[in-house]
mmCIF file of C-alpha atoms in Angstrom:
data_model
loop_
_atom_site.group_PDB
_atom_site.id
_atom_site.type_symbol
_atom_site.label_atom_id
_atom_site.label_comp_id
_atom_site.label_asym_id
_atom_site.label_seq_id
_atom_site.Cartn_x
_atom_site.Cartn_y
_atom_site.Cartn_z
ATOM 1 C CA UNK Z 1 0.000 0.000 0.000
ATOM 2 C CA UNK Z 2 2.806 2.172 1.077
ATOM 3 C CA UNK Z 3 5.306 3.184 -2.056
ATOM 4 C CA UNK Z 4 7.455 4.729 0.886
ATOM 5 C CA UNK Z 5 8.095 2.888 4.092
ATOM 6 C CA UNK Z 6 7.738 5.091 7.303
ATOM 7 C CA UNK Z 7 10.884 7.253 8.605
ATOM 8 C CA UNK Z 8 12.073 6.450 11.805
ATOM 9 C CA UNK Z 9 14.406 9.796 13.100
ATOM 10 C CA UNK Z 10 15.938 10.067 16.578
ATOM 11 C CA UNK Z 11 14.210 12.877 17.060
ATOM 12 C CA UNK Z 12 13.649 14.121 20.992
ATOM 13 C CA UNK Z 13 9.811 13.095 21.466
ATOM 14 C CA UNK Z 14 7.740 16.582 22.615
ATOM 15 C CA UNK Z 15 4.286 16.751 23.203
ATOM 16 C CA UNK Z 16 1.842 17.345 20.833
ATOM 17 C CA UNK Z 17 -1.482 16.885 19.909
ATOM 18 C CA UNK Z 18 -2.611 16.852 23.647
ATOM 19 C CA UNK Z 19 -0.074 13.856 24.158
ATOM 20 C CA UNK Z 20 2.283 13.922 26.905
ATOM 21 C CA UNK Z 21 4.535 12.502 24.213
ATOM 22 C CA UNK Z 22 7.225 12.190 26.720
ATOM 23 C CA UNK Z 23 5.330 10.648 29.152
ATOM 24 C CA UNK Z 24 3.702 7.965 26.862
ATOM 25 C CA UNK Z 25 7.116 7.093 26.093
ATOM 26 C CA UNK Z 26 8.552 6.607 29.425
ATOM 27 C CA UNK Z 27 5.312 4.410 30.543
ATOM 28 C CA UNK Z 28 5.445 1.947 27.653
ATOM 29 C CA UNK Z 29 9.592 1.494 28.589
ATOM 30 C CA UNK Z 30 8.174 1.073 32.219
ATOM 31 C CA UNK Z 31 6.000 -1.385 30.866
ATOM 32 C CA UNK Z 32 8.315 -2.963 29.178
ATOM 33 C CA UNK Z 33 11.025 -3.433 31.949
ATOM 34 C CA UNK Z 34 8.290 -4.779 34.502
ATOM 35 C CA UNK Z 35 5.487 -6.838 31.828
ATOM 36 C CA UNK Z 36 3.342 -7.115 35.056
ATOM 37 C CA UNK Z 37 2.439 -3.956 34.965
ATOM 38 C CA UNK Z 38 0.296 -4.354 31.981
ATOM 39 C CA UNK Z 39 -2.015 -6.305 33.442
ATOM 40 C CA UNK Z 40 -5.093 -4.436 33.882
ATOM 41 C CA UNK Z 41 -8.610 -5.217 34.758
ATOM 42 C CA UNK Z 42 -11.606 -2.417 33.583
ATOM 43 C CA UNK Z 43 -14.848 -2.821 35.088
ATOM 44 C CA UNK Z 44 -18.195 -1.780 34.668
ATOM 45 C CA UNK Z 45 -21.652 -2.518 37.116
ATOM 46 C CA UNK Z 46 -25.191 -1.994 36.054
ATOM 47 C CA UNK Z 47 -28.761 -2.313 37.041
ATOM 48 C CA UNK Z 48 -31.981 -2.618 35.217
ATOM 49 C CA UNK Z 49 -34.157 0.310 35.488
ATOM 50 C CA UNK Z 50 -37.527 -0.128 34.047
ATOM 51 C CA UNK Z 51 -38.055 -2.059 30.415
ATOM 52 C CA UNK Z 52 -35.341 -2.214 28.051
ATOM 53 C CA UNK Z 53 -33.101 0.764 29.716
ATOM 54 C CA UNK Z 54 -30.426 0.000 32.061
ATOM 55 C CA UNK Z 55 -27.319 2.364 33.503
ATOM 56 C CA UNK Z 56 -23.348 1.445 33.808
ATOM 57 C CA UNK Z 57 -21.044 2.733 36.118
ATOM 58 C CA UNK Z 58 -17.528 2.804 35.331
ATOM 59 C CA UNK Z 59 -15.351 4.397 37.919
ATOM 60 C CA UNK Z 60 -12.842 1.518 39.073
ATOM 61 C CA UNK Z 61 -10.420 -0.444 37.347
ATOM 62 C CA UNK Z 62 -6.737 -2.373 38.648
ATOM 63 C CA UNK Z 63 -3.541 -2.192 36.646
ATOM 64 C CA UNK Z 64 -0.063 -0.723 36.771
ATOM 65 C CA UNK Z 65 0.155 -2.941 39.831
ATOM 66 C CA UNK Z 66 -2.658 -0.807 41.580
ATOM 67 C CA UNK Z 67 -6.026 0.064 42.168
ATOM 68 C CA UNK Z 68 -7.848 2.995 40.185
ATOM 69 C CA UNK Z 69 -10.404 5.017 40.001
ATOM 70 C CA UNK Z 70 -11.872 7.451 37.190
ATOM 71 C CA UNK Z 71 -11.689 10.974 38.205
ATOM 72 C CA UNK Z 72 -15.739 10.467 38.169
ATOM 73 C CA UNK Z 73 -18.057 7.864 38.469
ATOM 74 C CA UNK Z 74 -19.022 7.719 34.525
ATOM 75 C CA UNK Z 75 -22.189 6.863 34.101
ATOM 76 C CA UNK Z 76 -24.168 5.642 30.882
ATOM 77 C CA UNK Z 77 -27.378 4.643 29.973
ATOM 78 C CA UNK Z 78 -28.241 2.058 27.536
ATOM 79 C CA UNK Z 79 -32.275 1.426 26.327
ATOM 80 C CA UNK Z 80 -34.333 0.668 22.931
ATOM 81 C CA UNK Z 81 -35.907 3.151 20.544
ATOM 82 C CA UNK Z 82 -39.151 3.030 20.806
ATOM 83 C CA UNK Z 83 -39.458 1.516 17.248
ATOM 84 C CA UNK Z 84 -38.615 -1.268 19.070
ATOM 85 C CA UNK Z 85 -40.585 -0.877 22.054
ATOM 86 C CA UNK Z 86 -37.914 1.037 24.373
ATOM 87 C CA UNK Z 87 -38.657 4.246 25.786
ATOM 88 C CA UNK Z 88 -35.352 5.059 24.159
ATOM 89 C CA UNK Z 89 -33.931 6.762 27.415
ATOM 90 C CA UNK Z 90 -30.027 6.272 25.739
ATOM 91 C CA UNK Z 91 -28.061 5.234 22.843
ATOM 92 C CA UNK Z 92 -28.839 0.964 22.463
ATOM 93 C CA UNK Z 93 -26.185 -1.387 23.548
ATOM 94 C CA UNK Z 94 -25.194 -1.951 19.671
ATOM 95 C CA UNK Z 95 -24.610 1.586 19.112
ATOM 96 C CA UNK Z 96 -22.301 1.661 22.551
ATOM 97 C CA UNK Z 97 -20.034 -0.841 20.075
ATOM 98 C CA UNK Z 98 -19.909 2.082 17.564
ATOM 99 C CA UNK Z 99 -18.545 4.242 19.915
ATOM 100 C CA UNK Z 100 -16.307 2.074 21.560
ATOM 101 C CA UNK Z 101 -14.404 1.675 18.142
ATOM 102 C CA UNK Z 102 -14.747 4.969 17.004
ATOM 103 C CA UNK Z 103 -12.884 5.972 20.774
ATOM 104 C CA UNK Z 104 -10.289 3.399 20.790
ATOM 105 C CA UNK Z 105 -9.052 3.819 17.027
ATOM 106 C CA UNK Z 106 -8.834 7.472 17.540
ATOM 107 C CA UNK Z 107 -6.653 7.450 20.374
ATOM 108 C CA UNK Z 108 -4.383 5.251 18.976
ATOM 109 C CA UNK Z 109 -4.291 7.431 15.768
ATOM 110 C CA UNK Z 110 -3.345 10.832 18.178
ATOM 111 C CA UNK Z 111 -0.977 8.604 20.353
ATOM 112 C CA UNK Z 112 1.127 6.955 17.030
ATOM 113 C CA UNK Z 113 0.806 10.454 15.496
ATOM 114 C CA UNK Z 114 2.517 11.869 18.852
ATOM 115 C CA UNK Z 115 5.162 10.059 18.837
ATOM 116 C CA UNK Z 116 6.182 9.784 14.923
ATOM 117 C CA UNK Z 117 5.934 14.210 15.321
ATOM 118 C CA UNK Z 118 2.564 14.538 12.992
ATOM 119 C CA UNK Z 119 0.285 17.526 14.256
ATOM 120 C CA UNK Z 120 -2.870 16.572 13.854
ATOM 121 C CA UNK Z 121 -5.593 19.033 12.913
ATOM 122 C CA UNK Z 122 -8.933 16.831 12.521
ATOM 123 C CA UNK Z 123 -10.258 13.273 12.950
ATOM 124 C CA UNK Z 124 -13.499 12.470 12.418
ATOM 125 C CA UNK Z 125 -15.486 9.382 12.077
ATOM 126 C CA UNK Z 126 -18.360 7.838 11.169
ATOM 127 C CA UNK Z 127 -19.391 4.139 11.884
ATOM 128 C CA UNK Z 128 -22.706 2.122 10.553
ATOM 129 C CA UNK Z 129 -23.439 -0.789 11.534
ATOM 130 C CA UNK Z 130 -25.714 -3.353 9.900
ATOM 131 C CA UNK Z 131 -27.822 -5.260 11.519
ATOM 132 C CA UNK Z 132 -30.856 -7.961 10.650
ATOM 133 C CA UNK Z 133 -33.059 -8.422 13.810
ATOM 134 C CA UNK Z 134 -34.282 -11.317 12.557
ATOM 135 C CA UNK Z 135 -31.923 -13.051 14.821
ATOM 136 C CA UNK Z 136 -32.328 -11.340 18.114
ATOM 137 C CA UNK Z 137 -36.319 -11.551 17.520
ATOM 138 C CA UNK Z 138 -36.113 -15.027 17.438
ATOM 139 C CA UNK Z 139 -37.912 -15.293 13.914
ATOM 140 C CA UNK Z 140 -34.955 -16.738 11.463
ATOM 141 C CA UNK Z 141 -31.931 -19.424 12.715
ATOM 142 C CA UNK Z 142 -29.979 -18.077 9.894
ATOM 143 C CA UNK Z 143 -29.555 -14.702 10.339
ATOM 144 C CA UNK Z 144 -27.249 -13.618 13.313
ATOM 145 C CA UNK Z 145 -27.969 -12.194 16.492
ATOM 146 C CA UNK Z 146 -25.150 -9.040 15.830
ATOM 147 C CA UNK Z 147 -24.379 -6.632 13.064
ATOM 148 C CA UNK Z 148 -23.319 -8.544 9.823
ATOM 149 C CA UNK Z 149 -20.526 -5.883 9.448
ATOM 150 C CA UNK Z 150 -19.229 -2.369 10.683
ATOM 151 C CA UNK Z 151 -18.113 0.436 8.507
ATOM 152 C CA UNK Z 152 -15.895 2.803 9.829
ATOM 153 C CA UNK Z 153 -14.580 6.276 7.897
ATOM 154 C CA UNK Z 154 -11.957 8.364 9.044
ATOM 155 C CA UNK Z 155 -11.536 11.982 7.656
ATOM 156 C CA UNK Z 156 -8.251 12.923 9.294
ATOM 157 C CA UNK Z 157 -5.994 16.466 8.675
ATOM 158 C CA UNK Z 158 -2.755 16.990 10.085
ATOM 159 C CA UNK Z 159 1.058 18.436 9.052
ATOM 160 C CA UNK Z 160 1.777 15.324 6.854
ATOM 161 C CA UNK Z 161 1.476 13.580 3.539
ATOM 162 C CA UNK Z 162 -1.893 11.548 2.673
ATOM 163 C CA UNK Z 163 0.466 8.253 2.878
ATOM 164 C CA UNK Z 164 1.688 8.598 6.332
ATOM 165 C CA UNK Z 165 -1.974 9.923 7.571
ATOM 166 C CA UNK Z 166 -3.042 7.148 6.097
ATOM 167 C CA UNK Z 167 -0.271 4.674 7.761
ATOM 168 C CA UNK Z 168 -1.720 6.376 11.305
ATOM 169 C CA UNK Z 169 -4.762 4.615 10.698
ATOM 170 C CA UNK Z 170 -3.202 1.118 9.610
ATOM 171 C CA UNK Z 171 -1.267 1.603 12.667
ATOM 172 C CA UNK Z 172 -4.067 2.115 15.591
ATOM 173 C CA UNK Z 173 -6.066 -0.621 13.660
ATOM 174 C CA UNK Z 174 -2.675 -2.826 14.431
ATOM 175 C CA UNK Z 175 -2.840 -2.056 17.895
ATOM 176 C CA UNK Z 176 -6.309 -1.656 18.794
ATOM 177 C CA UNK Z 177 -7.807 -3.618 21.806
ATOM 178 C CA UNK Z 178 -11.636 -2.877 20.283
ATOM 179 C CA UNK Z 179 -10.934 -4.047 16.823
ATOM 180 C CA UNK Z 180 -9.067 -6.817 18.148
ATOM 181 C CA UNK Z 181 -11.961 -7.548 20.182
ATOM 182 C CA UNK Z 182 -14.384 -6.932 17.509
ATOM 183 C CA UNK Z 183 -13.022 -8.595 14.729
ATOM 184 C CA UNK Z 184 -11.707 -12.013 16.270
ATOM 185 C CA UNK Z 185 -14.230 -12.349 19.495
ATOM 186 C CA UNK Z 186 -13.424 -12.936 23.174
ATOM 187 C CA UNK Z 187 -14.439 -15.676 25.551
ATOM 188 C CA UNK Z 188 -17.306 -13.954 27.605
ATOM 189 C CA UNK Z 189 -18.468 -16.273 30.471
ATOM 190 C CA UNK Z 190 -22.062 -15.615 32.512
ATOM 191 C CA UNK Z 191 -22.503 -15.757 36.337
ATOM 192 C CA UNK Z 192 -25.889 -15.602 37.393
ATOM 193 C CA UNK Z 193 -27.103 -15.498 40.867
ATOM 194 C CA UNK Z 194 -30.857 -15.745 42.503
ATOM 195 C CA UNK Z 195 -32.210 -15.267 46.216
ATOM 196 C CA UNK Z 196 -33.381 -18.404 45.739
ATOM 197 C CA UNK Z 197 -30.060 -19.524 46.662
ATOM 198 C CA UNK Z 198 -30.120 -18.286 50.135
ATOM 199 C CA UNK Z 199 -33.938 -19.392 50.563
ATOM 200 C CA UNK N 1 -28.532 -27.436 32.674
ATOM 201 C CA UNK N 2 -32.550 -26.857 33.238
ATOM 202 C CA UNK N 3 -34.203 -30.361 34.780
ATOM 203 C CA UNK N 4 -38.178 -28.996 33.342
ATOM 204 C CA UNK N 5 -38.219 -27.675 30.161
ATOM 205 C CA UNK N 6 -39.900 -23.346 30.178
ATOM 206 C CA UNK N 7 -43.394 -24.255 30.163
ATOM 207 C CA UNK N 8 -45.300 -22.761 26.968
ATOM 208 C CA UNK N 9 -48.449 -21.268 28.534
ATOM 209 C CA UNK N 10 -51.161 -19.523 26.193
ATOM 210 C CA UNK N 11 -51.457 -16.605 28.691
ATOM 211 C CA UNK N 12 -52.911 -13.316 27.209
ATOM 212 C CA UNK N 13 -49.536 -10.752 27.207
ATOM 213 C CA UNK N 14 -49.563 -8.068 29.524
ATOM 214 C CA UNK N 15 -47.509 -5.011 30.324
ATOM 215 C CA UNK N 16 -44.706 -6.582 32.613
ATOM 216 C CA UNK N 17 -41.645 -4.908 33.909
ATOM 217 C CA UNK N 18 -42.122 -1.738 31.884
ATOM 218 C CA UNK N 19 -42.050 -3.742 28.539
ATOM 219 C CA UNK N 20 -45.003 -3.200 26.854
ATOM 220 C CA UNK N 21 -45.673 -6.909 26.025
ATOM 221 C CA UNK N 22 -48.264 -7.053 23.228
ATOM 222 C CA UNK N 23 -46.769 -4.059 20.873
ATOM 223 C CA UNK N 24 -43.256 -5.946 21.658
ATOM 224 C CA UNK N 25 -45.026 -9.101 20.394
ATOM 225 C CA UNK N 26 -47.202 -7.752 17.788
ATOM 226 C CA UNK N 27 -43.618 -5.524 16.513
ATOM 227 C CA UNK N 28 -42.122 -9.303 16.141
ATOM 228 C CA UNK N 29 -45.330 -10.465 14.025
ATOM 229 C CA UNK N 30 -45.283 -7.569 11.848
ATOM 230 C CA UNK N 31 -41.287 -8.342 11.097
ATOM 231 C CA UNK N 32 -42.193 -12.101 10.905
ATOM 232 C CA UNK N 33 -44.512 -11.214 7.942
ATOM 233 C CA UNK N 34 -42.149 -8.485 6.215
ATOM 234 C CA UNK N 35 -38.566 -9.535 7.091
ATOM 235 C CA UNK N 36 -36.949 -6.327 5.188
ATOM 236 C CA UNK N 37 -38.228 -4.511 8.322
ATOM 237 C CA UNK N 38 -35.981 -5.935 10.123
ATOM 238 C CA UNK N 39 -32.796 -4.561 8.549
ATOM 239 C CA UNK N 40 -31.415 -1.815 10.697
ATOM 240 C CA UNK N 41 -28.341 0.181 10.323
ATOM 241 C CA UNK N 42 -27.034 2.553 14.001
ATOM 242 C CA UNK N 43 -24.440 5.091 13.341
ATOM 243 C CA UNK N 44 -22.291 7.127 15.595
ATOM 244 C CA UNK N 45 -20.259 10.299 14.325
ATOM 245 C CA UNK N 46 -17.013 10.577 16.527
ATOM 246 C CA UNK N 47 -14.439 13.639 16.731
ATOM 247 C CA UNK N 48 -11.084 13.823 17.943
ATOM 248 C CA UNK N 49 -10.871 16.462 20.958
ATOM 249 C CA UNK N 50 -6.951 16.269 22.303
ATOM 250 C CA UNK N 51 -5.251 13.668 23.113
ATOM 251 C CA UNK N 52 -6.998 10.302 23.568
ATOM 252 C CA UNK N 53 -9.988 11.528 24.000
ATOM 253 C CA UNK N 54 -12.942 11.675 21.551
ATOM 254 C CA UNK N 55 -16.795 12.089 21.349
ATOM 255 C CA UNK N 56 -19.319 10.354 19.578
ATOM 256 C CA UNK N 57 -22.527 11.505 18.837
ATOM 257 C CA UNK N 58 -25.440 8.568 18.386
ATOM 258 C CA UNK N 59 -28.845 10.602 17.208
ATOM 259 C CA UNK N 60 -29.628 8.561 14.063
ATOM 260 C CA UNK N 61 -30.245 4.955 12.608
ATOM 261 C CA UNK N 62 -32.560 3.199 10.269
ATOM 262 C CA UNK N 63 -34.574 0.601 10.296
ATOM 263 C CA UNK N 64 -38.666 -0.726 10.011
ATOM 264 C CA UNK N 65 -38.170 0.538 6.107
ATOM 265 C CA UNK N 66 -37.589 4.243 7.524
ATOM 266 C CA UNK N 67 -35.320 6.620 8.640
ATOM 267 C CA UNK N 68 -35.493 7.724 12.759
ATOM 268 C CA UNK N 69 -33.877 9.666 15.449
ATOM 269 C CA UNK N 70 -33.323 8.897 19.064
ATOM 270 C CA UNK N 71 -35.395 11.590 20.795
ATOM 271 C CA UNK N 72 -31.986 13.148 21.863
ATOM 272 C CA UNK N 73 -28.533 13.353 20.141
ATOM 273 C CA UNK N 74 -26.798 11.606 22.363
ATOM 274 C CA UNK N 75 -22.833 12.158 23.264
ATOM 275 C CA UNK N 76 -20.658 10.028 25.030
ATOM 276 C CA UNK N 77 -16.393 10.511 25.692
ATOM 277 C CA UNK N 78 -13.562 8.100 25.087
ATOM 278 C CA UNK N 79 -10.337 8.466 26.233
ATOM 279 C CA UNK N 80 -7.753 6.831 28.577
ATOM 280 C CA UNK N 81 -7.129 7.288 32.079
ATOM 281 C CA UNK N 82 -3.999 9.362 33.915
ATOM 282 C CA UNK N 83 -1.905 6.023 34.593
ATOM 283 C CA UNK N 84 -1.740 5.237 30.638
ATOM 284 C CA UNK N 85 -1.215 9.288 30.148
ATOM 285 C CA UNK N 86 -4.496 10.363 29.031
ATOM 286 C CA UNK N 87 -6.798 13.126 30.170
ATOM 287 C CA UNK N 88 -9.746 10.424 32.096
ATOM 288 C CA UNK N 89 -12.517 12.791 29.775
ATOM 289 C CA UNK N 90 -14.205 9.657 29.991
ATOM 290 C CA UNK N 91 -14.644 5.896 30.120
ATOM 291 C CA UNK N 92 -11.997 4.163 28.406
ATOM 292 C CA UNK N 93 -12.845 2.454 25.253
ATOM 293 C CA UNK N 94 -12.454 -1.285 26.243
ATOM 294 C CA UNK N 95 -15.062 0.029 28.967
ATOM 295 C CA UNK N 96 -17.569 0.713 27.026
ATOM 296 C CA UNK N 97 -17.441 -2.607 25.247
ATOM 297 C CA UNK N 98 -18.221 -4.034 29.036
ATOM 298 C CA UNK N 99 -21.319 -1.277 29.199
ATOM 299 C CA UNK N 100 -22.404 -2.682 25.787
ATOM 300 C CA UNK N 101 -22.715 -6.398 26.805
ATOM 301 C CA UNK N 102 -24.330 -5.669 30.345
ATOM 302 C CA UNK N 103 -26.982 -3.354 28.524
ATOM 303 C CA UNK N 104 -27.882 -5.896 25.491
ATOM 304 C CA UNK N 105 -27.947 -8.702 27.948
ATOM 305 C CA UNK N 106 -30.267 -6.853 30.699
ATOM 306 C CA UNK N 107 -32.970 -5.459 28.250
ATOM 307 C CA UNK N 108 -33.095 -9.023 26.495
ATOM 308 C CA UNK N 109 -33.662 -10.288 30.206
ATOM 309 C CA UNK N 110 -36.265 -7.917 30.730
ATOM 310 C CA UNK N 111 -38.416 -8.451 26.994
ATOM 311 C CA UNK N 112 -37.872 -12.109 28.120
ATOM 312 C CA UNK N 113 -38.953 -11.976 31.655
ATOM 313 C CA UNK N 114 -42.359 -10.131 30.570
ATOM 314 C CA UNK N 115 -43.183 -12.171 27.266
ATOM 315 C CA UNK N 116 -43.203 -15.109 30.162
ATOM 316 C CA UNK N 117 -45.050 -13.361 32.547
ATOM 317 C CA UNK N 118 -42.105 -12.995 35.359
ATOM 318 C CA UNK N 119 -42.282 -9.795 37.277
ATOM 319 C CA UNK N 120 -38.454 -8.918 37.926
ATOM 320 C CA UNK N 121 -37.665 -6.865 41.121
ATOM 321 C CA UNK N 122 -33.828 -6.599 40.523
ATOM 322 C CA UNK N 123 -31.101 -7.064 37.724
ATOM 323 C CA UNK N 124 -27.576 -6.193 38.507
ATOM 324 C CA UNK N 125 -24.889 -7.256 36.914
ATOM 325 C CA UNK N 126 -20.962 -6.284 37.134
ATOM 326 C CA UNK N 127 -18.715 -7.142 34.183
ATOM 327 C CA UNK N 128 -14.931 -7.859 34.291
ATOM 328 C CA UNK N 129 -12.617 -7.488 31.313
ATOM 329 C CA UNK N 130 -9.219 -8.272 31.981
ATOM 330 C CA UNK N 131 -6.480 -7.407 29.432
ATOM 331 C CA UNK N 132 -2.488 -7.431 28.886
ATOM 332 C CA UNK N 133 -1.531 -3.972 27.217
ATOM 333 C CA UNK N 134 1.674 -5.374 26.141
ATOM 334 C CA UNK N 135 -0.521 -5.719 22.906
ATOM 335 C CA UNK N 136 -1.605 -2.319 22.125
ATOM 336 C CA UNK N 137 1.671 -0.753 23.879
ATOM 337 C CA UNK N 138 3.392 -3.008 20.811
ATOM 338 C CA UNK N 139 5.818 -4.338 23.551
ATOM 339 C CA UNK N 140 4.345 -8.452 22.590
ATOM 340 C CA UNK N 141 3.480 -9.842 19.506
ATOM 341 C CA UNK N 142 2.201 -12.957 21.286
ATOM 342 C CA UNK N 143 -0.186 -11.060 23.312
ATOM 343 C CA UNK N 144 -3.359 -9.847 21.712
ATOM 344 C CA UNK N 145 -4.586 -6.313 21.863
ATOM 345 C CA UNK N 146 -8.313 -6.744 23.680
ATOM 346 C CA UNK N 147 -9.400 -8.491 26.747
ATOM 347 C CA UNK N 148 -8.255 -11.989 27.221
ATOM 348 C CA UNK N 149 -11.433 -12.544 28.325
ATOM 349 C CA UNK N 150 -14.558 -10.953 30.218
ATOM 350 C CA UNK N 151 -16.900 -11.737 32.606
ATOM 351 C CA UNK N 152 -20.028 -11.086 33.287
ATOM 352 C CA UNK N 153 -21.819 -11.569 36.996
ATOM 353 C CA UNK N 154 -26.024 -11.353 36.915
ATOM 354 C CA UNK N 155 -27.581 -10.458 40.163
ATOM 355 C CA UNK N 156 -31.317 -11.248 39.993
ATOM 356 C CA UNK N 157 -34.818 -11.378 41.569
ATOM 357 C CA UNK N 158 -38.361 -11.851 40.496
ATOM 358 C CA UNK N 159 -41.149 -13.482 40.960
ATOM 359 C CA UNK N 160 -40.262 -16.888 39.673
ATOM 360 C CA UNK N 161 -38.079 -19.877 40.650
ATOM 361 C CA UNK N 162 -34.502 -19.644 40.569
ATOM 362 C CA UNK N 163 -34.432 -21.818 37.562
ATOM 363 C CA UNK N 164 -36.577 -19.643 35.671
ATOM 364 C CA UNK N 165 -34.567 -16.722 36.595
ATOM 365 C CA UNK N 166 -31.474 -18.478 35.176
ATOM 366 C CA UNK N 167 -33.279 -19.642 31.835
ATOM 367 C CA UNK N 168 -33.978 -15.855 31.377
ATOM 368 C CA UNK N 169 -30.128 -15.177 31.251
ATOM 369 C CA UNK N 170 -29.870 -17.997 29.098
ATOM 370 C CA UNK N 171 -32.201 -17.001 26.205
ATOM 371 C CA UNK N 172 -31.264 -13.318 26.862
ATOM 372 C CA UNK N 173 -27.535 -14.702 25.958
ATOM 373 C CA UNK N 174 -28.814 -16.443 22.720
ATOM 374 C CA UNK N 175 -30.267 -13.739 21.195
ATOM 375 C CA UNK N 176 -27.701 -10.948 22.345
ATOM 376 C CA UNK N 177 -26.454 -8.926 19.640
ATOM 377 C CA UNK N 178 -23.624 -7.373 21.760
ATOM 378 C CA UNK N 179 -22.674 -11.240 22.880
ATOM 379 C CA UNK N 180 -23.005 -12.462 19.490
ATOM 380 C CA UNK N 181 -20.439 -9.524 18.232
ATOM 381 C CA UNK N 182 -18.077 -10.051 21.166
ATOM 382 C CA UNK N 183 -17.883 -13.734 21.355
ATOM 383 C CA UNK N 184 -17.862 -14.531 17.373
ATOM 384 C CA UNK N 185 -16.312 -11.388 15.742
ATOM 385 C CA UNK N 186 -17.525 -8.976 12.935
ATOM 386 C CA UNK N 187 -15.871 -7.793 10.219
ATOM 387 C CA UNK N 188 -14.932 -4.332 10.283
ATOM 388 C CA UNK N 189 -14.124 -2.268 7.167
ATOM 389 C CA UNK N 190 -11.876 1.228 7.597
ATOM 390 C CA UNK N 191 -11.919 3.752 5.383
ATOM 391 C CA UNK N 192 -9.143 6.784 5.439
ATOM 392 C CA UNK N 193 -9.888 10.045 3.743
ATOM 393 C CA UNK N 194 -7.351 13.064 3.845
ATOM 394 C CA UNK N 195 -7.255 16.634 2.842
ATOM 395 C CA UNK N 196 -4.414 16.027 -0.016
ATOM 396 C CA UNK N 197 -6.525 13.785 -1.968
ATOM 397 C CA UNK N 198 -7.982 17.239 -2.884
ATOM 398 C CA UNK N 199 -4.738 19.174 -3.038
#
């Protein structure tokens, strides 16, 4: 794809684009001296509110051999439109998906731009997902219960050539934890509990 | 896992749990009998801020052979917290994968739970995704970029034996969209456009 292959200069890493370029640096040669730092754990608790809608909280989370916490106790809702019988009280859980790739591909694109020394001056996308709800209605075996495929777009400006902007985006795509999650799956195991189990 | 099999009753539907059970039933009907309702596409526009941090806004999607809105243009943040150098704007994104799959999994509960008649009094559930960012830090090539694995802990009470309580999880997890996506992967097409394509 690339007629060039990327420069790598010894320049002195400085921040830019927001990024603590420095910074980001220094933690992933922490990392790299002491692997057991990497290991994190993010978390997330809901409840059931009335219908469809539900609410996550995401405030805690382990790693870098510690215990976290968000500077706030982010909250988000998640419901059905009412063309499908929700009272539509937040975004539905397949859009969250949307925006989980959208978020994690972008800051991988202003992190890698950081450190090769690209400004960036826009990045935008938009994501579609296709769905058939034949599958999660229950009313066709064939069709699956999730999206059939995602679409993403980036429209990204910045102090470089179209080939290296566009090598930013290969880039966070190779080291993405939500496209690696959404493209090749991840074991998800169930716990359920009743009160019937203390009756 | 179940020792009785969900007895099929031929009880009249009812509004149950805040689901409006006979439009819910009488929306899968009407797809039953005109399956091109039933594609649906959900969108989310995301912009860069600074940094790792990002927001998307979800307002609209198609769907039912129509075009709609949520009745709000909703915004959520991305971005990663102080210990991996970001600004904590927001959830991080491998969080709001975890938000995703509790809120798909809970509303499917809850449609179950009143198209059997089952009054629910509680659904809680925390979810655990634990991950190795050797991956996206690009310090392994043998460890992946997303969670190893996640999982998901249901807290529940209604008005129904604890087995029936645990066959609503169950039928909730096969027709999950967000499980479905997570657990089997989705193909996920990027798109770049820059500025100098124009120059």
């Amino acid at each position: 794809m690339a007629a060039t292959a990327a420069k790598k200069t010894s320049r002195t890493p400085v921040p830019l684009n927001g990024v603590n370029t420095p910074t980001l640096l220094a933690t992933i040669n922490a990392v790299g001296s002491q692997p057991e730092l990497a290991k994190f754990q993010f978390r997330a608790a809901s409840r059931w509110i009335s219908g469809t809608h539900s609410q996550s909280v995401m405030h805690g989370f382990s790693g870098a051999g510690g215990e976290h916490r968000h500077i706030a106790a982010y909250k988000a809702d998640g419901d059905h439109p009412g063309v499908l019988c929700g009272a539509d009280a937040g975004p539905t859980p397949v859009e969250w998906l949307l925006h989980a790739l959208a978020s994690c591909l972008t800051a991988g694109i202003a992190n890698i731009a950081a450190a090769r020394g690209i400004k960036l001056n826009k990045v935008e996308a938009t994501v579609e997902g296709d769905i058939d709800l034949r599958g999660i209605l229950g009313l066709s075996d064939e069709v699956r219960n999730g999206y059939q495929g995602i679409a993403i777009s980036f429209e990204i400006d910045g102090d470089a050539p179209a080939e290296q902007l566009n090598q930013l985006v290969a880039q966070s795509r190779a080291r993405s934890a939500v496209f690696d999650c959404l493209t090749n799956g991840v074991p998800v195991s169930i716990g359920v509990r009743t009160p019937a189990m203390a009756a």
